[in-house]
């Protein structure tokens, strides 16, 4: 049964890379079920993240957000800061797709705080980029300029010409 | 997938391009 769980996970990833997102969801749902049977929180966390990603490409952004929220809860439970940051970044982008810029800002700020904690300058730059855009969408031009300047500073530091 | 400010499309599209190749490996 444990091997079946891993196989469903691998199968889901293969379907995902092939661009078959319906089959991706089917496989990762099975993977999730087996992870829950075993109380394997790390596998459960991976399945929620993979499901969230698949729902993004199925255009079901609200469903994707719910899966990313479970990913975030489990990342916190497992005390995995890097995964927590990644889940916040995914949620920020998903709420941008949903045009809910206040929630997007909330999650991008959470991502920014963890990126700083982890001294992840690339992550910090991306958070500032996203925050600048979300504030622009809301007409908060002062805040947008603040984050755009931070993004520029970090991009220069990391040598990101684009 | 979106019609909004061009800068926004940039940061979200960049994320989606990366996401397309990202899987949580067993």
mmCIF file of C-alpha atoms in Angstrom:
data_model
loop_
_atom_site.group_PDB
_atom_site.id
_atom_site.type_symbol
_atom_site.label_atom_id
_atom_site.label_comp_id
_atom_site.label_asym_id
_atom_site.label_seq_id
_atom_site.Cartn_x
_atom_site.Cartn_y
_atom_site.Cartn_z
ATOM 1 C CA UNK A 1 0.000 0.000 0.000
ATOM 2 C CA UNK A 2 2.897 2.371 0.805
ATOM 3 C CA UNK A 3 4.463 1.615 -2.577
ATOM 4 C CA UNK A 4 1.088 2.263 -4.214
ATOM 5 C CA UNK A 5 1.084 5.699 -2.607
ATOM 6 C CA UNK A 6 4.509 6.565 -3.969
ATOM 7 C CA UNK A 7 3.544 5.218 -7.392
ATOM 8 C CA UNK A 8 0.418 7.390 -7.538
ATOM 9 C CA UNK A 9 2.600 10.369 -6.652
ATOM 10 C CA UNK A 10 5.088 9.595 -9.402
ATOM 11 C CA UNK A 11 2.268 8.940 -11.869
ATOM 12 C CA UNK A 12 0.659 12.260 -10.982
ATOM 13 C CA UNK A 13 3.951 14.060 -11.568
ATOM 14 C CA UNK A 14 4.418 12.365 -14.953
ATOM 15 C CA UNK A 15 0.892 13.357 -16.053
ATOM 16 C CA UNK A 16 1.587 16.906 -14.860
ATOM 17 C CA UNK A 17 4.793 17.199 -16.891
ATOM 18 C CA UNK A 18 2.891 15.801 -19.905
ATOM 19 C CA UNK A 19 0.257 18.510 -19.416
ATOM 20 C CA UNK A 20 -2.600 16.122 -18.604
ATOM 21 C CA UNK A 21 -3.975 17.947 -15.574
ATOM 22 C CA UNK A 22 -7.212 15.959 -15.172
ATOM 23 C CA UNK A 23 -5.226 12.719 -14.847
ATOM 24 C CA UNK A 24 -2.767 14.566 -12.569
ATOM 25 C CA UNK A 25 -5.606 15.361 -10.185
ATOM 26 C CA UNK A 26 -6.873 11.759 -10.228
ATOM 27 C CA UNK A 27 -3.458 10.330 -9.363
ATOM 28 C CA UNK A 28 -2.628 12.866 -6.637
ATOM 29 C CA UNK A 29 -6.100 12.397 -5.073
ATOM 30 C CA UNK A 30 -5.234 8.700 -4.694
ATOM 31 C CA UNK A 31 -1.792 9.630 -3.350
ATOM 32 C CA UNK A 32 -3.461 11.935 -0.808
ATOM 33 C CA UNK A 33 -5.868 9.197 0.307
ATOM 34 C CA UNK A 34 -3.021 6.751 0.961
ATOM 35 C CA UNK A 35 -0.900 9.415 2.711
ATOM 36 C CA UNK A 36 -3.836 10.020 5.063
ATOM 37 C CA UNK A 37 -4.237 6.273 5.712
ATOM 38 C CA UNK A 38 -0.610 6.148 6.863
ATOM 39 C CA UNK A 39 -0.692 9.479 8.701
ATOM 40 C CA UNK A 40 2.186 10.551 6.464
ATOM 41 C CA UNK A 41 1.963 14.333 6.847
ATOM 42 C CA UNK A 42 4.929 15.076 4.543
ATOM 43 C CA UNK A 43 3.383 13.041 1.703
ATOM 44 C CA UNK A 44 0.009 14.669 2.392
ATOM 45 C CA UNK A 45 1.680 18.104 2.143
ATOM 46 C CA UNK A 46 3.305 17.181 -1.178
ATOM 47 C CA UNK A 47 -0.004 15.910 -2.578
ATOM 48 C CA UNK A 48 -1.849 19.129 -1.640
ATOM 49 C CA UNK A 49 0.865 21.220 -3.302
ATOM 50 C CA UNK A 50 0.836 19.092 -6.472
ATOM 51 C CA UNK A 51 -2.976 19.289 -6.566
ATOM 52 C CA UNK A 52 -2.876 23.069 -6.146
ATOM 53 C CA UNK A 53 -0.462 23.376 -9.074
ATOM 54 C CA UNK A 54 -2.661 21.175 -11.297
ATOM 55 C CA UNK A 55 -5.801 23.209 -10.465
ATOM 56 C CA UNK A 56 -3.969 26.396 -11.523
ATOM 57 C CA UNK A 57 -3.515 24.949 -15.028
ATOM 58 C CA UNK A 58 -7.116 23.723 -15.035
ATOM 59 C CA UNK A 59 -8.099 27.368 -14.451
ATOM 60 C CA UNK A 60 -9.785 26.489 -11.122
ATOM 61 C CA UNK A 61 -8.028 29.142 -9.051
ATOM 62 C CA UNK A 62 -10.371 29.004 -6.051
ATOM 63 C CA UNK A 63 -9.864 25.232 -5.727
ATOM 64 C CA UNK A 64 -6.107 25.735 -6.123
ATOM 65 C CA UNK A 65 -6.137 28.273 -3.265
ATOM 66 C CA UNK A 66 -7.891 25.779 -0.953
ATOM 67 C CA UNK A 67 -5.210 23.162 -1.683
ATOM 68 C CA UNK A 68 -2.391 25.656 -1.156
ATOM 69 C CA UNK A 69 -3.956 26.609 2.205
ATOM 70 C CA UNK A 70 -3.765 22.967 3.319
ATOM 71 C CA UNK A 71 -0.141 22.918 2.073
ATOM 72 C CA UNK A 72 0.559 25.992 4.196
ATOM 73 C CA UNK A 73 -1.067 24.481 7.322
ATOM 74 C CA UNK A 74 0.968 21.289 6.950
ATOM 75 C CA UNK A 75 4.215 23.193 6.236
ATOM 76 C CA UNK A 76 3.674 25.054 9.537
ATOM 77 C CA UNK A 77 2.891 21.796 11.354
ATOM 78 C CA UNK A 78 6.059 20.233 9.927
ATOM 79 C CA UNK A 79 8.023 23.408 10.734
ATOM 80 C CA UNK A 80 9.343 23.627 7.193
ATOM 81 C CA UNK A 81 10.007 27.342 6.625
ATOM 82 C CA UNK A 82 11.080 27.067 2.970
ATOM 83 C CA UNK A 83 7.890 25.200 2.073
ATOM 84 C CA UNK A 84 5.841 27.660 4.137
ATOM 85 C CA UNK A 85 7.361 30.522 2.106
ATOM 86 C CA UNK A 86 6.642 28.728 -1.154
ATOM 87 C CA UNK A 87 2.992 28.119 -0.151
ATOM 88 C CA UNK A 88 2.558 31.822 0.717
ATOM 89 C CA UNK A 89 4.043 32.798 -2.654
ATOM 90 C CA UNK A 90 1.686 30.392 -4.454
ATOM 91 C CA UNK A 91 -1.292 31.807 -2.520
ATOM 92 C CA UNK A 92 -0.244 35.385 -3.331
ATOM 93 C CA UNK A 93 -0.110 34.586 -7.028
ATOM 94 C CA UNK A 94 -3.357 32.597 -6.937
ATOM 95 C CA UNK A 95 -5.243 35.485 -5.284
ATOM 96 C CA UNK A 96 -3.785 37.792 -7.954
ATOM 97 C CA UNK A 97 -5.318 35.482 -10.582
ATOM 98 C CA UNK A 98 -8.584 35.755 -8.608
ATOM 99 C CA UNK A 99 -8.117 39.587 -8.652
ATOM 100 C CA UNK A 100 -8.314 39.624 -4.844
ATOM 101 C CA UNK A 101 -5.373 41.983 -4.394
ATOM 102 C CA UNK A 102 -5.803 42.535 -0.628
ATOM 103 C CA UNK A 103 -5.433 38.817 0.052
ATOM 104 C CA UNK A 104 -2.600 38.628 -2.508
ATOM 105 C CA UNK A 105 -0.744 41.371 -0.587
ATOM 106 C CA UNK A 106 -1.338 39.555 2.693
ATOM 107 C CA UNK A 107 0.302 36.356 1.420
ATOM 108 C CA UNK A 108 3.105 38.111 -0.462
ATOM 109 C CA UNK A 109 3.980 39.957 2.766
ATOM 110 C CA UNK A 110 4.057 36.639 4.644
ATOM 111 C CA UNK A 111 6.365 35.310 1.917
ATOM 112 C CA UNK A 112 8.556 38.427 2.167
ATOM 113 C CA UNK A 113 8.984 38.033 5.944
ATOM 114 C CA UNK A 114 10.078 34.393 5.644
ATOM 115 C CA UNK A 115 12.360 35.111 2.654
ATOM 116 C CA UNK A 116 14.127 37.722 4.822
ATOM 117 C CA UNK A 117 14.346 35.272 7.729
ATOM 118 C CA UNK A 118 15.926 32.682 5.430
ATOM 119 C CA UNK A 119 18.169 35.312 3.784
ATOM 120 C CA UNK A 120 16.692 34.299 0.418
ATOM 121 C CA UNK A 121 17.395 37.406 -1.696
ATOM 122 C CA UNK A 122 15.872 35.960 -4.878
ATOM 123 C CA UNK A 123 12.658 35.152 -2.987
ATOM 124 C CA UNK A 124 12.676 38.593 -1.396
ATOM 125 C CA UNK A 125 13.047 40.197 -4.833
ATOM 126 C CA UNK A 126 10.105 38.221 -6.198
ATOM 127 C CA UNK A 127 7.973 39.153 -3.186
ATOM 128 C CA UNK A 128 8.766 42.850 -3.743
ATOM 129 C CA UNK A 129 7.980 42.545 -7.465
ATOM 130 C CA UNK A 130 4.607 40.943 -6.694
ATOM 131 C CA UNK A 131 3.822 43.448 -3.931
ATOM 132 C CA UNK A 132 4.624 46.364 -6.253
ATOM 133 C CA UNK A 133 2.208 44.991 -8.848
ATOM 134 C CA UNK A 134 -0.587 44.293 -6.350
ATOM 135 C CA UNK A 135 -0.306 47.817 -4.909
ATOM 136 C CA UNK A 136 -0.367 49.252 -8.449
ATOM 137 C CA UNK A 137 -3.603 47.341 -9.115
ATOM 138 C CA UNK A 138 -5.126 48.876 -5.980
ATOM 139 C CA UNK A 139 -3.932 52.382 -6.884
ATOM 140 C CA UNK A 140 -1.563 52.524 -3.887
ATOM 141 C CA UNK A 141 1.169 54.201 -5.878
ATOM 142 C CA UNK A 142 3.370 55.186 -2.917
ATOM 143 C CA UNK A 143 3.551 51.575 -1.747
ATOM 144 C CA UNK A 144 4.048 50.379 -5.326
ATOM 145 C CA UNK A 145 7.073 52.681 -5.734
ATOM 146 C CA UNK A 146 8.512 51.513 -2.410
ATOM 147 C CA UNK A 147 8.413 47.849 -3.448
ATOM 148 C CA UNK A 148 9.552 48.579 -7.020
ATOM 149 C CA UNK A 149 12.632 50.317 -5.591
ATOM 150 C CA UNK A 150 13.348 47.366 -3.311
ATOM 151 C CA UNK A 151 12.911 45.018 -6.284
ATOM 152 C CA UNK A 152 15.346 47.094 -8.359
ATOM 153 C CA UNK A 153 17.923 47.129 -5.549
ATOM 154 C CA UNK A 154 17.736 43.350 -5.067
ATOM 155 C CA UNK A 155 17.772 42.645 -8.829
ATOM 156 C CA UNK A 156 20.982 44.653 -9.156
ATOM 157 C CA UNK A 157 22.494 42.777 -6.230
ATOM 158 C CA UNK A 158 21.558 39.356 -7.617
ATOM 159 C CA UNK A 159 22.597 40.339 -11.170
ATOM 160 C CA UNK A 160 19.093 39.797 -12.587
ATOM 161 C CA UNK A 161 19.215 41.978 -15.731
ATOM 162 C CA UNK A 162 15.710 41.092 -16.947
ATOM 163 C CA UNK B 1 -5.330 33.888 -18.645
ATOM 164 C CA UNK B 2 -5.671 37.485 -17.450
ATOM 165 C CA UNK B 3 -6.464 40.973 -18.650
ATOM 166 C CA UNK B 4 -4.854 43.383 -16.268
ATOM 167 C CA UNK B 5 -1.940 45.730 -15.903
ATOM 168 C CA UNK B 6 0.942 44.463 -18.035
ATOM 169 C CA UNK B 7 3.378 44.441 -15.086
ATOM 170 C CA UNK B 8 1.064 42.113 -13.197
ATOM 171 C CA UNK B 9 0.920 39.688 -16.059
ATOM 172 C CA UNK B 10 4.713 39.618 -15.917
ATOM 173 C CA UNK B 11 5.140 38.507 -12.307
ATOM 174 C CA UNK B 12 2.266 36.005 -12.303
ATOM 175 C CA UNK B 13 3.187 34.635 -15.725
ATOM 176 C CA UNK B 14 6.780 34.189 -14.601
ATOM 177 C CA UNK B 15 5.504 32.207 -11.603
ATOM 178 C CA UNK B 16 3.274 30.058 -13.841
ATOM 179 C CA UNK B 17 6.157 29.354 -16.239
ATOM 180 C CA UNK B 18 8.259 28.104 -13.313
ATOM 181 C CA UNK B 19 5.300 26.201 -11.840
ATOM 182 C CA UNK B 20 4.746 24.308 -15.086
ATOM 183 C CA UNK B 21 7.990 22.384 -14.488
ATOM 184 C CA UNK B 22 7.723 22.043 -10.717
ATOM 185 C CA UNK B 23 6.648 18.847 -9.025
ATOM 186 C CA UNK B 24 6.902 17.673 -5.431
ATOM 187 C CA UNK B 25 8.892 14.486 -5.905
ATOM 188 C CA UNK B 26 8.169 11.310 -3.899
#
